[in-house]
Coordinates of C-alpha atoms (C1' of nucleotides) in Angstrom, one line a residue:
Chain A
X1 CA 19.0 -62.8 -53.8
X2 CA 20.9 -64.6 -56.9
X3 CA 23.9 -62.4 -57.7
X4 CA 22.0 -59.2 -59.3
X5 CA 24.9 -58.2 -62.7
X6 CA 26.8 -55.6 -60.2
X7 CA 29.3 -53.0 -62.7
X8 CA 32.5 -51.8 -60.6
X9 CA 30.4 -48.4 -60.5
X10 CA 27.8 -50.0 -58.2
X11 CA 30.7 -51.9 -56.2
X12 CA 32.6 -48.7 -55.9
X13 CA 29.0 -47.0 -54.4
X14 CA 29.0 -50.6 -52.6
X15 CA 32.5 -50.1 -50.6
X16 CA 31.8 -46.3 -49.9
X17 CA 28.7 -46.5 -48.5
X18 CA 29.3 -49.9 -46.4
X19 CA 32.2 -47.6 -44.9
X20 CA 29.6 -44.6 -44.5
X21 CA 25.8 -44.7 -45.9
X22 CA 26.4 -41.1 -45.1
X23 CA 28.6 -40.3 -47.9
X24 CA 26.7 -38.0 -50.5
X25 CA 26.4 -39.6 -54.0
X26 CA 27.5 -36.5 -55.1
X27 CA 30.4 -36.9 -53.4
X28 CA 31.0 -40.5 -54.6
X29 CA 30.0 -39.3 -58.6
X30 CA 33.3 -37.3 -58.0
X31 CA 35.5 -39.9 -56.7
X32 CA 34.2 -42.4 -59.3
X33 CA 33.1 -39.6 -62.3
X34 CA 29.9 -40.6 -62.5
X35 CA 26.4 -37.3 -61.5
X36 CA 25.2 -37.2 -58.0
X37 CA 21.8 -38.3 -60.3
X38 CA 23.4 -41.5 -61.5
X39 CA 24.7 -42.4 -58.4
X40 CA 21.6 -42.1 -56.6
X41 CA 19.4 -44.0 -59.1
X42 CA 21.7 -46.9 -58.9
X43 CA 21.5 -46.4 -55.2
X44 CA 18.5 -47.0 -55.4
X45 CA 18.3 -49.8 -57.2
X46 CA 20.4 -51.4 -55.4
X47 CA 18.4 -50.6 -52.1
X48 CA 15.0 -52.3 -54.4
X49 CA 17.1 -55.1 -55.4
X50 CA 18.0 -55.9 -51.7
X51 CA 21.8 -55.4 -52.7
X52 CA 21.8 -53.0 -49.9
X53 CA 20.0 -55.4 -47.1
X54 CA 19.6 -52.2 -44.7
X55 CA 21.2 -49.6 -43.4
X56 CA 21.7 -48.7 -39.4
X57 CA 23.2 -47.4 -37.0
X58 CA 26.0 -49.4 -34.9
X59 CA 26.4 -47.6 -31.7
X60 CA 29.0 -47.8 -28.9
X61 CA 28.6 -50.5 -26.7
X62 CA 30.2 -49.4 -23.9
X63 CA 28.5 -45.8 -23.9
X64 CA 25.2 -46.9 -23.3
X65 CA 26.8 -49.3 -20.1
X66 CA 27.5 -52.6 -22.7
X67 CA 30.7 -53.9 -21.3
X68 CA 31.0 -57.0 -22.3
X69 CA 30.7 -59.7 -25.0
X70 CA 30.6 -63.7 -25.7
X71 CA 30.6 -66.0 -28.1
X72 CA 29.4 -69.1 -27.3
X73 CA 29.4 -72.2 -29.0
X74 CA 26.3 -74.0 -28.5
X75 CA 25.5 -78.0 -29.0
X76 CA 21.5 -79.2 -29.5
X77 CA 20.8 -82.2 -28.4
X78 CA 18.9 -83.6 -31.2
X79 CA 19.8 -82.0 -34.8
X80 CA 15.6 -82.0 -35.3
X81 CA 14.5 -79.6 -37.5
X82 CA 12.0 -79.1 -34.6
X83 CA 14.0 -78.4 -32.0
X84 CA 17.0 -76.3 -34.5
X85 CA 13.6 -73.7 -35.4
X86 CA 12.1 -73.1 -32.3
X87 CA 16.3 -72.8 -30.7
X88 CA 16.5 -70.1 -33.9
X89 CA 13.1 -68.7 -33.2
X90 CA 14.6 -68.1 -29.1
X91 CA 17.5 -66.9 -30.7
X92 CA 16.3 -63.8 -33.2
X93 CA 13.6 -62.8 -29.9
X94 CA 16.4 -62.2 -28.0
X95 CA 18.1 -58.9 -28.0
X96 CA 21.1 -60.0 -26.1
X97 CA 21.9 -62.0 -29.8
X98 CA 23.6 -59.8 -32.3
X99 CA 24.6 -62.9 -33.9
X100 CA 23.9 -66.9 -34.5
X101 CA 25.5 -68.3 -37.2
X102 CA 24.0 -72.7 -37.8
X103 CA 27.3 -74.1 -38.6
X104 CA 28.9 -77.7 -39.4
X105 CA 31.3 -79.3 -36.2
X106 CA 31.1 -80.3 -33.3
X107 CA 28.8 -76.7 -31.9
X108 CA 25.5 -76.6 -34.3
X109 CA 25.2 -72.7 -33.4
X110 CA 27.5 -69.9 -32.9
X111 CA 26.2 -66.9 -31.0
X112 CA 27.9 -63.5 -30.4
X113 CA 26.1 -62.2 -27.3
X114 CA 26.1 -58.6 -25.9
X115 CA 25.4 -58.0 -22.1
X116 CA 25.5 -55.1 -19.5
X117 CA 27.9 -57.5 -16.6
X118 CA 28.3 -61.1 -15.9
X119 CA 24.8 -61.0 -14.1
X120 CA 22.9 -59.8 -17.0
X121 CA 24.9 -63.0 -19.2
X122 CA 24.1 -65.4 -16.6
X123 CA 20.0 -64.4 -17.0
X124 CA 20.1 -65.3 -20.4
X125 CA 22.3 -68.6 -20.5
X126 CA 19.8 -69.7 -17.7
X127 CA 16.4 -68.4 -19.8
X128 CA 18.3 -69.7 -23.7
X129 CA 20.3 -72.9 -22.5
X130 CA 19.2 -74.4 -19.3
X131 CA 15.5 -73.9 -18.7
X132 CA 16.0 -75.5 -22.7
X133 CA 15.8 -79.1 -22.2
X134 CA 17.1 -79.1 -26.2
X135 CA 20.6 -77.7 -25.8
X136 CA 23.5 -80.6 -25.0
X137 CA 26.2 -78.1 -24.2
X138 CA 27.8 -74.7 -23.6
X139 CA 30.5 -73.2 -23.8
X140 CA 31.2 -69.9 -24.3
X141 CA 34.3 -67.1 -24.7
X142 CA 34.6 -63.9 -22.8
X143 CA 35.5 -61.7 -25.3
X144 CA 38.5 -59.4 -24.2
X145 CA 39.0 -57.0 -26.5
X146 CA 36.5 -56.5 -30.5
X147 CA 39.4 -56.1 -32.9
X148 CA 37.4 -56.1 -35.3
X149 CA 33.9 -55.3 -35.5
X150 CA 32.1 -55.4 -38.8
X151 CA 29.5 -56.7 -41.7
X152 CA 31.3 -55.6 -44.6
X153 CA 31.7 -57.6 -47.5
X154 CA 35.1 -58.4 -49.6
X155 CA 33.8 -56.5 -53.2
X156 CA 36.6 -58.3 -55.4
X157 CA 38.6 -55.1 -56.4
X158 CA 39.7 -54.2 -51.9
Chain B
X1 CA 33.3 -43.2 -24.7
X2 CA 32.5 -44.0 -20.6
X3 CA 28.8 -43.8 -20.6
X4 CA 27.1 -40.4 -22.0
X5 CA 24.7 -39.9 -19.6
X6 CA 21.2 -40.8 -22.1
X7 CA 17.7 -40.2 -21.3
X8 CA 15.1 -43.1 -22.7
X9 CA 14.4 -40.7 -25.5
X10 CA 17.9 -40.7 -26.7
X11 CA 17.3 -44.6 -26.1
X12 CA 14.7 -44.7 -28.1
X13 CA 16.3 -42.8 -30.8
X14 CA 19.1 -45.2 -31.2
X15 CA 16.7 -48.2 -31.2
X16 CA 15.4 -47.3 -34.0
X17 CA 18.4 -46.1 -36.0
X18 CA 20.3 -49.4 -35.1
X19 CA 16.6 -50.9 -36.6
X20 CA 17.7 -48.3 -39.6
X21 CA 19.2 -45.2 -40.7
X22 CA 17.5 -43.6 -42.7
X23 CA 14.1 -43.1 -40.4
X24 CA 13.6 -39.4 -40.6
X25 CA 13.7 -38.0 -37.3
X26 CA 10.2 -36.5 -38.1
X27 CA 8.3 -40.5 -38.1
X28 CA 10.9 -41.2 -35.1
X29 CA 10.0 -37.9 -33.2
X30 CA 6.2 -39.0 -33.9
X31 CA 7.1 -41.7 -31.7
X32 CA 8.3 -41.0 -29.7
X33 CA 6.6 -37.4 -28.7
X34 CA 9.4 -35.2 -29.7
X35 CA 9.9 -32.4 -32.7
X36 CA 11.8 -33.4 -35.5
X37 CA 14.3 -30.6 -34.5
X38 CA 15.0 -32.1 -31.3
X39 CA 15.3 -35.2 -32.2
X40 CA 17.7 -33.8 -34.9
X41 CA 19.9 -31.8 -32.4
X42 CA 20.0 -35.3 -30.4
X43 CA 21.0 -37.4 -32.9
X44 CA 23.6 -34.3 -34.2
X45 CA 25.2 -35.2 -30.6
X46 CA 24.9 -38.8 -30.5
X47 CA 27.1 -38.7 -33.4
X48 CA 29.0 -36.2 -32.0
X49 CA 30.0 -38.0 -28.5
X50 CA 30.4 -41.0 -30.3
X51 CA 27.1 -43.1 -29.3
X52 CA 26.6 -43.6 -32.6
X53 CA 30.2 -45.1 -33.7
X54 CA 29.0 -44.9 -37.9
X55 CA 26.4 -45.4 -40.2
X56 CA 27.0 -47.9 -42.5
X57 CA 25.2 -50.5 -45.7
X58 CA 24.6 -53.6 -45.2
X59 CA 25.1 -55.1 -48.2
X60 CA 24.2 -58.8 -48.8
X61 CA 27.0 -61.1 -49.5
X62 CA 25.6 -63.3 -51.9
X63 CA 24.4 -60.8 -54.4
X64 CA 27.7 -60.1 -54.5
X65 CA 29.1 -63.1 -55.2
X66 CA 29.9 -63.8 -52.1
X67 CA 28.3 -67.6 -51.4
X68 CA 30.1 -68.8 -48.2
X69 CA 31.3 -67.7 -43.8
X70 CA 33.0 -69.1 -42.1
X71 CA 33.7 -69.2 -37.8
X72 CA 37.5 -69.4 -37.3
X73 CA 39.3 -70.5 -34.1
X74 CA 42.2 -69.6 -33.3
X75 CA 45.1 -70.5 -30.8
X76 CA 48.4 -68.6 -31.1
X77 CA 52.1 -70.0 -30.7
X78 CA 52.6 -67.8 -27.6
X79 CA 50.8 -65.2 -26.4
X80 CA 53.1 -62.4 -26.0
X81 CA 51.8 -59.0 -26.6
X82 CA 54.2 -58.8 -30.1
X83 CA 52.6 -61.6 -31.2
X84 CA 49.2 -60.8 -30.8
X85 CA 49.5 -57.3 -31.9
X86 CA 51.3 -58.6 -35.2
X87 CA 47.9 -61.1 -36.0
X88 CA 45.9 -58.4 -35.6
X89 CA 47.3 -55.6 -38.1
X90 CA 47.0 -58.7 -40.4
X91 CA 43.3 -59.3 -40.0
X92 CA 42.5 -55.8 -39.8
X93 CA 43.9 -55.6 -43.2
X94 CA 42.0 -58.4 -44.7
X95 CA 38.9 -57.6 -46.2
X96 CA 37.9 -61.1 -45.8
X97 CA 37.7 -60.8 -42.2
X98 CA 34.3 -59.3 -41.3
X99 CA 34.5 -59.7 -37.9
X100 CA 37.7 -61.0 -34.7
X101 CA 37.5 -61.2 -31.2
X102 CA 40.4 -61.5 -29.2
X103 CA 38.7 -64.0 -26.3
X104 CA 38.9 -66.5 -23.1
X105 CA 39.6 -69.7 -23.6
X106 CA 41.4 -72.2 -25.5
X107 CA 41.6 -70.1 -28.9
X108 CA 42.8 -66.4 -28.4
X109 CA 41.0 -65.6 -31.6
X110 CA 37.7 -66.0 -32.8
X111 CA 36.8 -64.8 -36.7
X112 CA 33.8 -64.7 -38.6
X113 CA 35.3 -64.7 -42.5
X114 CA 33.0 -64.2 -45.6
X115 CA 34.5 -65.8 -49.2
X116 CA 33.1 -65.9 -52.9
X117 CA 34.1 -70.1 -52.3
X118 CA 35.8 -72.9 -50.6
X119 CA 38.8 -72.0 -53.2
X120 CA 38.9 -68.1 -52.1
X121 CA 38.9 -69.0 -48.1
X122 CA 41.6 -71.9 -49.0
X123 CA 43.5 -69.0 -49.6
X124 CA 42.7 -67.2 -47.0
X125 CA 44.0 -69.5 -44.9
X126 CA 47.2 -69.9 -46.5
X127 CA 47.9 -66.0 -46.3
X128 CA 46.7 -66.4 -42.6
X129 CA 47.8 -69.3 -40.7
X130 CA 50.0 -71.3 -42.8
X131 CA 51.8 -68.8 -43.7
X132 CA 52.5 -67.7 -40.2
X133 CA 54.4 -69.1 -38.1
X134 CA 52.7 -68.0 -35.1
X135 CA 49.3 -69.9 -35.7
X136 CA 49.4 -72.6 -33.4
X137 CA 45.8 -74.0 -34.8
X138 CA 42.8 -73.6 -36.0
X139 CA 39.3 -74.9 -36.8
X140 CA 36.8 -73.9 -39.0
X141 CA 33.3 -73.7 -38.8
X142 CA 31.5 -73.8 -42.4
X143 CA 28.1 -71.4 -41.8
X144 CA 25.0 -73.1 -43.3
X145 CA 22.5 -70.5 -41.8
X146 CA 23.5 -67.0 -41.1
X147 CA 20.6 -67.0 -38.9
X148 CA 20.4 -63.7 -37.2
X149 CA 23.9 -60.9 -38.3
X150 CA 23.4 -57.4 -36.7
X151 CA 25.6 -54.9 -34.3
X152 CA 22.3 -54.2 -32.4
X153 CA 23.5 -53.4 -29.0
X154 CA 20.5 -54.1 -26.7
X155 CA 18.9 -50.7 -25.6
X156 CA 18.0 -51.6 -21.8
X157 CA 13.7 -51.5 -22.9
X158 CA 13.6 -53.7 -25.6
Chain C
dA1 C1' 12.3 -27.6 -27.0
dC2 C1' 9.4 -25.2 -30.2
dT3 C1' 7.8 -22.8 -35.0
dG4 C1' 10.2 -21.1 -39.0
dA5 C1' 13.2 -20.2 -42.6
dA6 C1' 17.5 -21.5 -45.2
dA7 C1' 20.4 -24.8 -47.0
dG8 C1' 21.4 -29.2 -48.4
dC9 C1' 20.2 -33.9 -50.2
dT10 C1' 17.5 -36.4 -53.3
dT11 C1' 14.3 -37.6 -56.8
dC12 C1' 11.9 -37.0 -60.7
dA13 C1' 10.8 -35.2 -65.6
dC14 C1' 13.3 -34.7 -69.7
dT15 C1' 16.8 -35.3 -73.2
dC16 C1' 20.6 -36.5 -75.1
dT17 C1' 23.7 -40.3 -76.2
Chain D
dA1 C1' 18.9 -48.9 -71.3
dG2 C1' 21.9 -45.6 -68.8
dA3 C1' 23.9 -40.2 -68.5
dG4 C1' 23.6 -35.9 -67.5
dT5 C1' 20.6 -31.2 -66.2
dG6 C1' 17.9 -28.7 -64.0
dA7 C1' 13.3 -28.2 -61.2
dA8 C1' 10.4 -29.8 -57.5
dG9 C1' 10.0 -32.3 -53.2
dC10 C1' 11.5 -33.8 -48.7
dT11 C1' 15.5 -34.0 -44.5
dT12 C1' 18.2 -31.0 -42.4
dT13 C1' 20.2 -27.5 -39.9
dC14 C1' 20.5 -23.0 -38.3
dA15 C1' 18.1 -19.2 -36.5
dG16 C1' 15.0 -16.0 -33.3
dT17 C1' 11.4 -16.8 -29.7

DNA sequence: ACTGAAAGCTTCACTCT
DNA sequence: AGAGTGAAGCTTTCAGT
């Protein structure tokens, strides 16, 4: 998605929807000086062009029995494309992995992992790391506080 | 929100809405064997009880000119409550910080930071770390690939 | 929990600038 | 092209069963 040309109105709309995707067009329009229909049209276009990639419900983990979050740094044995791609695939298919970044530095991947408890995390490490000969090393940080959790992108005039 | 009692239908609904919050109740109902109204009522309750914390639009960063993501490990000078809280506050107010976790281990905080470019990130490090006497050390990893990005929580039968 | 009516939001066609 | 208005369409909400 190579930078669609968005004016300040589009950005204002995105800013609202990043906060709460259920904000109705009429209310957004009132705040930025546009009719509801005009806002709708823009939202539609933002969705179609992929600027709005998806709209999701954020579930409170504790309310569904998921009490622990971990940040895991993973170092692979070899940085061969095949090895990396296989790991990527495994990560994409594992529901415990909320996020995975391929990064520069000593670690190759940074994972954010959500589990019900420590036992479930141990099972996770086994299937993801110990049963995988290509993982050289991993270090786990237990999350004590989720200070800020979101996917909001900074939109210049924030 | 200490674990509301959710049955498998609630979990199925959450699973759908985590994927796409615009999935209409009728379609969810058809898949799990419930009327649209019943699904609606459950969704309403899930929202009111905070199981669904929020509903947000996920913006594709590149489409708004945000081309770089970083994972930053931060080590504080002292682990005094005051110091930590001040940092938390700063993080919450900074739009470049997508996520911040307070963690065990050598680092105190793990940050996911989104910026337009390297220059903006350098400005960020200055205001967040260098101008802050309480930050002892930080290490930056540049994200080369956002393999998996989401906030979806594992719901047992996934 | 389901059905059907009412309300609300979005979408479309049309017109205007 | 993009903005506003008003009607049609769809989704959600609220009664009543």
